[in-house]
Amino acid sequence: MLKRQILEKIYWLGAIDWDRRLFDSLIPLPDGTTYNAYVIEGSEKTALLDTVDAHLAGPWLAQLEGLAKIDYIVSHHAEQDHSGTIGQVLQRFPQAKVVTSPKAKSMLMDLLRIPEEAIVTVADGETLSLGDKTLKFIHTPWVHWPETMVSYLEEDRILFSCDFFGSHIAAGDLYVTDPCRVYEAAKRYFAEIMMPFRSTIQKNMDKLKGYDIRMIAPSHGQIYDQPAWIMDAYREWVAAPPRNLVVLPYVSMHGSTQIMVDHLIAALLERGVSVEPFNLVVTDIGKLAISLVDAATIVVGTPTVLAGPHPLAAYATFLANALRPKAQFLSIIGSYGWGGKTVETMAGMISNLKVEVLTPVLCKGLPTPDVLKALDNLAIAIAAKHKEQGYT
Ligand code: FEO
């Protein structure tokens, strides 16, 4: 693939990873991804913004062949999907300087063994002149690591945002053509890597308020030539109150927990509470993460196995605890055969969650009418809590 022009002297170079299905050996990528790099040819200096994941270095480096020089390699983020080919670019353009944040400097040295003398650091708000074009660097920690920054091309009003506002979509179209599709992919991305840092993301959004942004060019997915909607979406994901929604990750071994889950779903819906169940045997955990962005309540459904929660339920709980969603309430339901410490074990796994725990409903064997009644009471309690908080 050849480099593609965005505006005069500004180009996309990148790699489309159509077949990648897992990121960080953790995050499902149902639609593949892209690694976007950009070149800005100023009247005096040429800057390359980021690189690509090293496994696609070969075809990507071919895109550099027409470039007479690279003076600066701006590294917005040290994670290897963007920094992984910096070493090879430096071999080809040994005079180039890697421009990055002070925190990223040591990361690039540790993770990629980039030599210290090749790196220059830039402070928050510092500018870099390319002659007739000027890059301004804005430190934006935790989008996605603590060292992350973005850059704003002042003359052309383009925000190069790296992971911020990104989406994992492999697409041939350079610009967003289907905002609904991108909305879901961007929300998935936010949920999986930025949701735990909402207060810092909010500060980063506030920092961008003073900039007139004509276009957002992220390092994953398509370019936003109409950026207002994705910025509005981020504001909502970060700061809007949770919705009148229960997210219900569950697993059932012999059907008893499934009966409880089905009963609770019906009881919640009858009381006007939305519910999104996720059978953990078949679910895409990215979908679960998206649901956690909005949910006011989490209910985990698990049988007791080997004296504790089913490992799939433990994994979902660990994930929810790590992602630190907005949820205010949590409960546990499930069946057991003879005993165990499921509730105690689960309670020890949610230390990051600022939730009120609603009375769990555990059942020995097949659910009895009393158990179904207890599930009705749980649904009543959830509906009342949501109403009290004004969640709609
Ligand atoms: Fe796309 Fe955090 O790297």
Short mmCIF file of C-alpha atoms and ligand atoms in Angstrom, two decimals:
data_model
loop_
_atom_site.label_atom_id
_atom_site.label_comp_id
_atom_site.label_asym_id
_atom_site.label_seq_id
_atom_site.Cartn_x
_atom_site.Cartn_y
_atom_site.Cartn_z
CA MET A 1 0.00 0.00 0.00
CA LEU A 2 1.21 3.49 -0.85
CA LYS A 3 1.19 6.50 1.42
CA ARG A 4 -1.98 8.57 1.06
CA GLN A 5 -2.34 12.33 1.10
CA ILE A 6 -4.54 13.95 3.72
CA LEU A 7 -3.76 17.60 3.01
CA GLU A 8 -0.94 19.41 1.23
CA LYS A 9 2.34 17.92 2.53
CA ILE A 10 0.54 15.74 5.08
CA TYR A 11 0.31 12.00 4.47
CA TRP A 12 -1.03 8.85 6.07
CA LEU A 13 1.36 5.95 6.10
CA GLY A 14 0.24 2.87 7.82
CA ALA A 15 -0.48 -0.79 7.99
CA ILE A 16 -3.88 -2.43 7.89
CA ASP A 17 -3.98 -5.58 10.01
CA TRP A 18 -7.06 -7.21 8.51
CA ASP A 19 -6.65 -10.55 10.26
CA ARG A 20 -5.58 -9.63 13.79
CA ARG A 21 -8.11 -10.97 16.27
CA LEU A 22 -6.46 -10.33 19.64
CA PHE A 23 -4.57 -7.37 21.05
CA ASP A 24 -2.24 -7.51 24.06
CA SER A 25 -3.09 -11.25 24.07
CA LEU A 26 -6.29 -10.09 25.78
CA ILE A 27 -8.56 -7.80 23.79
CA PRO A 28 -10.73 -9.28 21.02
CA LEU A 29 -10.48 -7.46 17.69
CA PRO A 30 -13.51 -8.63 15.71
CA ASP A 31 -12.78 -6.14 12.93
CA GLY A 32 -8.97 -6.24 12.85
CA THR A 33 -7.14 -2.94 13.27
CA THR A 34 -4.84 -0.43 11.65
CA TYR A 35 -1.62 1.17 12.82
CA ASN A 36 -1.60 4.71 11.48
CA ALA A 37 1.53 6.77 11.09
CA TYR A 38 1.70 10.17 9.45
CA VAL A 39 4.30 12.26 7.66
CA ILE A 40 4.36 16.06 7.68
CA GLU A 41 6.73 17.71 5.23
CA GLY A 42 7.41 21.20 6.48
CA SER A 43 9.35 23.73 4.45
CA GLU A 44 12.44 23.02 6.56
CA LYS A 45 11.94 19.78 8.46
CA THR A 46 10.08 16.52 7.95
CA ALA A 47 8.39 14.74 10.82
CA LEU A 48 7.17 11.16 10.98
CA LEU A 49 4.45 10.71 13.59
CA ASP A 50 4.63 7.21 15.11
CA THR A 51 5.38 3.94 13.30
CA VAL A 52 3.63 0.57 13.13
CA ASP A 53 3.63 -2.77 14.91
CA ALA A 54 6.87 -4.54 14.07
CA HIS A 55 5.20 -7.58 12.51
CA LEU A 56 4.06 -5.34 9.63
CA ALA A 57 7.32 -3.38 9.39
CA GLY A 58 8.36 -4.78 6.01
CA PRO A 59 5.53 -3.48 3.82
CA TRP A 60 5.27 -0.32 5.89
CA LEU A 61 8.94 0.62 5.52
CA ALA A 62 8.46 0.45 1.75
CA GLN A 63 6.13 3.47 2.11
CA LEU A 64 9.09 5.54 3.34
CA GLU A 65 11.06 4.97 0.18
CA GLY A 66 10.11 8.23 -1.54
CA LEU A 67 11.06 10.34 1.47
CA ALA A 68 14.28 12.31 1.08
CA LYS A 69 14.70 12.68 4.83
CA ILE A 70 13.12 12.35 8.23
CA ASP A 71 14.30 14.88 10.79
CA TYR A 72 11.97 13.94 13.62
CA ILE A 73 10.17 10.77 14.65
CA VAL A 74 7.43 11.84 17.02
CA SER A 75 6.59 9.01 19.39
CA HIS A 76 3.27 9.83 21.04
CA HIS A 77 3.13 6.58 22.95
CA ALA A 78 5.73 3.96 23.76
CA GLU A 79 3.50 0.92 23.27
CA GLN A 80 5.01 -1.29 20.62
CA ASP A 81 2.11 -1.18 18.18
CA HIS A 82 3.17 2.43 17.48
CA SER A 83 6.81 2.49 18.50
CA GLY A 84 7.83 -0.99 17.37
CA THR A 85 9.46 0.09 14.12
CA ILE A 86 11.27 3.22 15.37
CA GLY A 87 14.56 1.32 15.49
CA GLN A 88 14.31 0.39 11.82
CA VAL A 89 13.43 3.95 10.84
CA LEU A 90 16.48 5.17 12.75
CA GLN A 91 18.68 2.71 10.87
CA ARG A 92 17.40 4.20 7.61
CA PHE A 93 17.49 7.84 8.80
CA PRO A 94 20.25 7.86 11.44
CA GLN A 95 20.22 11.65 11.80
CA ALA A 96 16.57 11.65 12.92
CA LYS A 97 15.69 12.53 16.49
CA VAL A 98 12.94 10.75 18.39
CA VAL A 99 10.68 13.39 19.93
CA THR A 100 8.70 12.20 22.90
CA SER A 101 7.50 13.01 26.41
CA PRO A 102 9.94 12.75 29.33
CA LYS A 103 8.13 9.68 30.71
CA ALA A 104 8.18 7.98 27.33
CA LYS A 105 11.93 8.44 26.98
CA SER A 106 12.85 5.79 29.52
CA MET A 107 10.10 3.51 28.24
CA LEU A 108 11.46 3.67 24.68
CA MET A 109 14.92 2.92 26.05
CA ASP A 110 13.65 0.00 28.15
CA LEU A 111 11.14 -1.51 25.75
CA LEU A 112 12.94 -1.01 22.46
CA ARG A 113 16.53 -0.21 23.42
CA ILE A 114 16.36 3.09 21.53
CA PRO A 115 19.69 4.84 22.30
CA GLU A 116 19.36 7.75 24.71
CA GLU A 117 21.27 10.11 22.40
CA ALA A 118 18.63 9.66 19.71
CA ILE A 119 15.84 10.95 21.96
CA VAL A 120 14.77 14.51 22.74
CA THR A 121 11.94 15.21 25.12
CA VAL A 122 9.24 17.84 24.86
CA ALA A 123 7.31 19.48 27.67
CA ASP A 124 3.55 19.82 27.81
CA GLY A 125 2.62 22.69 25.49
CA GLU A 126 6.00 22.84 23.77
CA THR A 127 6.07 23.44 20.02
CA LEU A 128 8.30 22.12 17.25
CA SER A 129 8.72 24.15 14.07
CA LEU A 130 8.96 22.32 10.76
CA GLY A 131 9.30 25.64 8.92
CA ASP A 132 5.86 26.52 7.62
CA LYS A 133 4.15 23.97 9.90
CA THR A 134 4.18 23.79 13.67
CA LEU A 135 3.48 20.84 15.94
CA LYS A 136 2.28 21.54 19.46
CA PHE A 137 2.60 18.71 21.96
CA ILE A 138 -0.07 18.17 24.56
CA HIS A 139 0.61 15.68 27.32
CA THR A 140 -2.40 13.42 27.76
CA PRO A 141 -1.54 10.78 30.35
CA TRP A 142 -3.43 7.48 30.41
CA VAL A 143 -4.60 7.48 26.85
CA HIS A 144 -3.40 4.81 27.10
CA TRP A 145 -0.25 4.67 29.23
CA PRO A 146 1.06 7.32 31.66
CA GLU A 147 3.53 8.74 29.14
CA THR A 148 1.12 9.41 26.31
CA MET A 149 0.92 12.70 24.43
CA VAL A 150 -0.91 13.98 21.37
CA SER A 151 0.12 16.63 18.88
CA TYR A 152 -1.77 19.45 17.21
CA LEU A 153 -0.70 20.74 13.83
CA GLU A 154 -1.46 24.41 14.25
CA GLU A 155 -1.64 25.61 10.65
CA ASP A 156 -3.88 22.75 9.49
CA ARG A 157 -5.81 22.24 12.76
CA ILE A 158 -5.28 18.49 12.84
CA LEU A 159 -5.07 16.64 16.16
CA PHE A 160 -2.86 13.56 15.94
CA SER A 161 -4.29 11.69 18.87
CA CYS A 162 -2.60 8.25 18.90
CA ASP A 163 -4.77 5.85 20.97
CA PHE A 164 -7.07 8.69 22.13
CA PHE A 165 -10.31 8.51 20.06
CA GLY A 166 -8.96 5.43 18.27
CA SER A 167 -10.91 2.39 17.17
CA HIS A 168 -9.85 -1.07 16.16
CA ILE A 169 -11.23 -1.28 12.65
CA ALA A 170 -9.38 -2.52 9.60
CA ALA A 171 -10.80 -0.46 6.76
CA GLY A 172 -9.67 0.62 3.35
CA ASP A 173 -11.41 4.00 3.61
CA LEU A 174 -9.15 6.57 5.20
CA TYR A 175 -11.98 8.64 6.69
CA VAL A 176 -14.96 7.59 8.79
CA THR A 177 -17.73 6.59 6.41
CA ASP A 178 -20.01 4.74 8.84
CA PRO A 179 -20.14 6.62 12.18
CA CYS A 180 -22.41 3.97 13.79
CA ARG A 181 -19.85 1.25 13.18
CA VAL A 182 -17.01 3.44 14.38
CA TYR A 183 -19.01 4.54 17.44
CA GLU A 184 -19.24 0.96 18.70
CA ALA A 185 -15.60 0.18 17.92
CA ALA A 186 -14.43 3.39 19.59
CA LYS A 187 -16.60 2.68 22.65
CA ARG A 188 -15.14 -0.82 22.85
CA TYR A 189 -11.67 0.69 22.71
CA PHE A 190 -12.48 3.28 25.37
CA ALA A 191 -13.96 0.59 27.61
CA GLU A 192 -11.03 -1.75 27.31
CA ILE A 193 -8.16 0.65 27.85
CA MET A 194 -9.31 4.07 29.06
CA MET A 195 -12.36 3.52 31.26
CA PRO A 196 -10.27 2.97 34.43
CA PHE A 197 -8.75 6.45 34.03
CA ARG A 198 -11.95 8.44 33.50
CA SER A 199 -11.00 11.38 35.70
CA THR A 200 -7.70 11.83 33.85
CA ILE A 201 -9.41 11.39 30.48
CA GLN A 202 -11.81 14.15 31.56
CA LYS A 203 -8.84 16.43 32.27
CA ASN A 204 -7.38 15.59 28.87
CA MET A 205 -10.71 16.41 27.22
CA ASP A 206 -10.71 19.73 29.09
CA LYS A 207 -7.21 20.47 27.80
CA LEU A 208 -8.42 20.09 24.24
CA LYS A 209 -11.25 22.59 24.71
CA GLY A 210 -9.12 25.52 23.62
CA TYR A 211 -8.15 23.97 20.29
CA ASP A 212 -9.95 24.47 17.00
CA ILE A 213 -9.86 20.90 15.71
CA ARG A 214 -10.73 20.36 12.07
CA MET A 215 -9.75 16.72 11.97
CA ILE A 216 -8.70 13.98 14.41
CA ALA A 217 -6.14 11.54 13.05
CA PRO A 218 -5.79 8.64 15.52
CA SER A 219 -3.29 5.82 15.37
CA HIS A 220 -5.95 3.10 15.09
CA GLY A 221 -8.91 3.12 12.76
CA GLN A 222 -10.21 5.83 10.50
CA ILE A 223 -9.64 9.60 10.50
CA TYR A 224 -12.45 11.78 11.82
CA ASP A 225 -12.99 14.59 9.33
CA GLN A 226 -16.04 15.59 11.40
CA PRO A 227 -14.62 15.17 14.91
CA ALA A 228 -17.40 16.73 17.01
CA TRP A 229 -19.41 13.54 17.45
CA ILE A 230 -16.55 11.42 18.76
CA MET A 231 -15.57 14.14 21.24
CA ASP A 232 -19.21 14.32 22.40
CA ALA A 233 -19.25 10.53 22.74
CA TYR A 234 -16.12 10.60 24.90
CA ARG A 235 -17.63 13.27 27.14
CA GLU A 236 -20.64 11.04 27.67
CA TRP A 237 -18.64 7.87 28.33
CA VAL A 238 -16.43 9.71 30.79
CA ALA A 239 -18.87 11.86 32.69
CA ALA A 240 -22.52 10.95 32.09
CA PRO A 241 -24.24 9.16 34.99
CA PRO A 242 -24.79 5.42 34.59
CA ARG A 243 -27.94 4.21 32.91
CA ASN A 244 -30.86 2.24 34.29
CA LEU A 245 -29.09 -0.91 33.13
CA VAL A 246 -27.93 -4.18 34.70
CA VAL A 247 -24.99 -5.97 33.11
CA LEU A 248 -25.23 -9.67 33.87
CA PRO A 249 -22.16 -11.78 33.07
CA TYR A 250 -22.89 -15.40 33.95
CA VAL A 251 -22.05 -19.03 33.44
CA SER A 252 -24.11 -22.12 34.15
CA MET A 253 -22.89 -25.72 34.38
CA HIS A 254 -26.05 -27.81 34.67
CA GLY A 255 -28.80 -25.26 34.13
CA SER A 256 -29.71 -24.11 37.66
CA THR A 257 -27.85 -20.82 37.43
CA GLN A 258 -29.33 -20.36 33.95
CA ILE A 259 -32.85 -20.66 35.42
CA MET A 260 -31.94 -17.99 37.99
CA VAL A 261 -30.49 -15.72 35.31
CA ASP A 262 -33.56 -16.09 33.09
CA HIS A 263 -35.85 -15.36 36.04
CA LEU A 264 -33.88 -12.28 37.06
CA ILE A 265 -33.84 -10.94 33.49
CA ALA A 266 -37.64 -11.22 33.30
CA ALA A 267 -38.07 -9.70 36.77
CA LEU A 268 -35.87 -6.73 35.89
CA LEU A 269 -37.57 -6.10 32.57
CA GLU A 270 -40.99 -6.26 34.24
CA ARG A 271 -39.84 -3.48 36.54
CA GLY A 272 -38.54 -1.26 33.77
CA VAL A 273 -34.84 -2.03 34.24
CA SER A 274 -32.79 -2.78 31.12
CA VAL A 275 -30.53 -5.80 31.29
CA GLU A 276 -27.72 -7.08 29.10
CA PRO A 277 -26.77 -10.71 29.87
CA PHE A 278 -23.49 -12.20 28.72
CA ASN A 279 -23.11 -15.97 28.75
CA LEU A 280 -19.40 -16.15 29.44
CA VAL A 281 -19.02 -19.45 27.60
CA VAL A 282 -19.70 -17.74 24.29
CA THR A 283 -19.46 -14.00 24.86
CA ASP A 284 -17.01 -11.54 23.38
CA ILE A 285 -15.55 -9.81 26.44
CA GLY A 286 -15.29 -6.60 24.43
CA LYS A 287 -19.11 -6.50 24.30
CA LEU A 288 -19.19 -6.98 28.06
CA ALA A 289 -16.73 -4.10 28.45
CA ILE A 290 -18.91 -1.84 26.27
CA SER A 291 -21.91 -2.62 28.45
CA LEU A 292 -19.91 -1.79 31.58
CA VAL A 293 -19.44 1.78 30.31
CA ASP A 294 -23.12 2.51 30.97
CA ALA A 295 -24.43 0.02 33.53
CA ALA A 296 -25.58 1.15 36.98
CA THR A 297 -25.55 -2.40 38.37
CA ILE A 298 -23.47 -5.52 37.85
CA VAL A 299 -24.91 -8.91 38.74
CA VAL A 300 -22.57 -11.87 38.34
CA GLY A 301 -24.18 -15.28 37.87
CA THR A 302 -22.01 -18.23 38.81
CA PRO A 303 -22.29 -21.80 39.98
CA THR A 304 -19.99 -22.90 42.76
CA VAL A 305 -17.18 -25.10 41.49
CA LEU A 306 -14.21 -26.31 43.51
CA ALA A 307 -15.58 -24.33 46.47
CA GLY A 308 -15.58 -20.99 44.68
CA PRO A 309 -16.89 -19.11 41.65
CA HIS A 310 -16.60 -20.68 38.24
CA PRO A 311 -13.27 -19.54 36.68
CA LEU A 312 -15.11 -17.77 33.83
CA ALA A 313 -17.15 -15.77 36.35
CA ALA A 314 -13.98 -15.03 38.34
CA TYR A 315 -12.36 -13.77 35.13
CA ALA A 316 -15.30 -11.49 34.33
CA THR A 317 -15.26 -10.15 37.89
CA PHE A 318 -11.50 -9.58 37.75
CA LEU A 319 -11.96 -7.74 34.45
CA ALA A 320 -14.78 -5.55 35.80
CA ASN A 321 -12.67 -4.74 38.86
CA ALA A 322 -9.72 -3.79 36.64
CA LEU A 323 -11.85 -1.63 34.33
CA ARG A 324 -13.40 0.28 37.26
CA PRO A 325 -16.71 1.13 35.57
CA LYS A 326 -19.26 3.63 36.90
CA ALA A 327 -21.55 0.94 38.36
CA GLN A 328 -22.93 1.76 41.80
CA PHE A 329 -24.46 -1.59 42.77
CA LEU A 330 -23.40 -5.22 42.56
CA SER A 331 -24.84 -8.60 43.42
CA ILE A 332 -24.12 -12.28 42.93
CA ILE A 333 -26.52 -15.06 42.06
CA GLY A 334 -25.96 -18.75 41.44
CA SER A 335 -26.41 -22.35 42.40
CA TYR A 336 -24.22 -24.68 44.44
CA GLY A 337 -24.26 -28.41 45.14
CA TRP A 338 -23.14 -28.76 48.76
CA GLY A 339 -21.23 -25.69 49.94
CA GLY A 340 -18.35 -23.40 49.18
CA LYS A 341 -17.18 -19.80 49.56
CA THR A 342 -18.34 -18.25 46.33
CA VAL A 343 -19.64 -15.01 47.83
CA GLU A 344 -16.61 -14.50 50.07
CA THR A 345 -14.22 -15.18 47.18
CA MET A 346 -16.07 -12.80 44.84
CA ALA A 347 -16.28 -10.13 47.55
CA GLY A 348 -12.50 -10.23 47.80
CA MET A 349 -12.18 -9.56 44.06
CA ILE A 350 -13.95 -6.21 43.79
CA SER A 351 -11.80 -3.87 45.85
CA ASN A 352 -11.59 -1.28 43.02
CA LEU A 353 -15.34 -1.04 42.61
CA LYS A 354 -17.17 1.66 44.52
CA VAL A 355 -20.34 -0.37 44.76
CA GLU A 356 -23.01 -1.13 47.29
CA VAL A 357 -23.39 -4.90 47.41
CA LEU A 358 -27.04 -5.97 47.23
CA THR A 359 -27.98 -9.20 49.01
CA PRO A 360 -26.71 -12.14 46.95
CA VAL A 361 -29.06 -14.98 46.00
CA LEU A 362 -27.42 -18.38 46.32
CA CYS A 363 -29.40 -21.56 45.83
CA LYS A 364 -28.69 -25.19 46.76
CA GLY A 365 -29.46 -27.19 43.63
CA LEU A 366 -32.43 -26.37 41.43
CA PRO A 367 -34.08 -23.03 42.20
CA THR A 368 -37.09 -23.32 44.50
CA PRO A 369 -40.06 -20.91 44.64
CA ASP A 370 -38.33 -19.19 47.58
CA VAL A 371 -35.22 -18.61 45.47
CA LEU A 372 -37.29 -17.19 42.62
CA LYS A 373 -38.97 -14.90 45.15
CA ALA A 374 -35.55 -13.77 46.36
CA LEU A 375 -34.62 -12.96 42.78
CA ASP A 376 -37.82 -10.92 42.45
CA ASN A 377 -36.78 -9.05 45.58
CA LEU A 378 -33.34 -8.42 44.10
CA ALA A 379 -34.98 -7.00 40.96
CA ILE A 380 -37.24 -4.82 43.15
CA ALA A 381 -34.21 -3.57 45.09
CA ILE A 382 -32.27 -2.77 41.91
CA ALA A 383 -35.22 -0.93 40.37
CA ALA A 384 -35.66 1.09 43.57
CA LYS A 385 -31.95 1.97 43.79
CA HIS A 386 -31.87 3.08 40.17
CA LYS A 387 -34.98 5.19 40.70
CA GLU A 388 -33.55 6.78 43.85
CA GLN A 389 -30.43 7.78 41.93
CA GLY A 390 -32.44 9.12 39.01
CA TYR A 391 -30.90 6.73 36.50
CA THR A 392 -32.89 6.59 33.30
FE1 FEO B 1 -2.33 1.45 20.29
FE2 FEO B 1 -1.68 1.71 23.61
O1 FEO B 1 -1.32 1.32 21.85
#
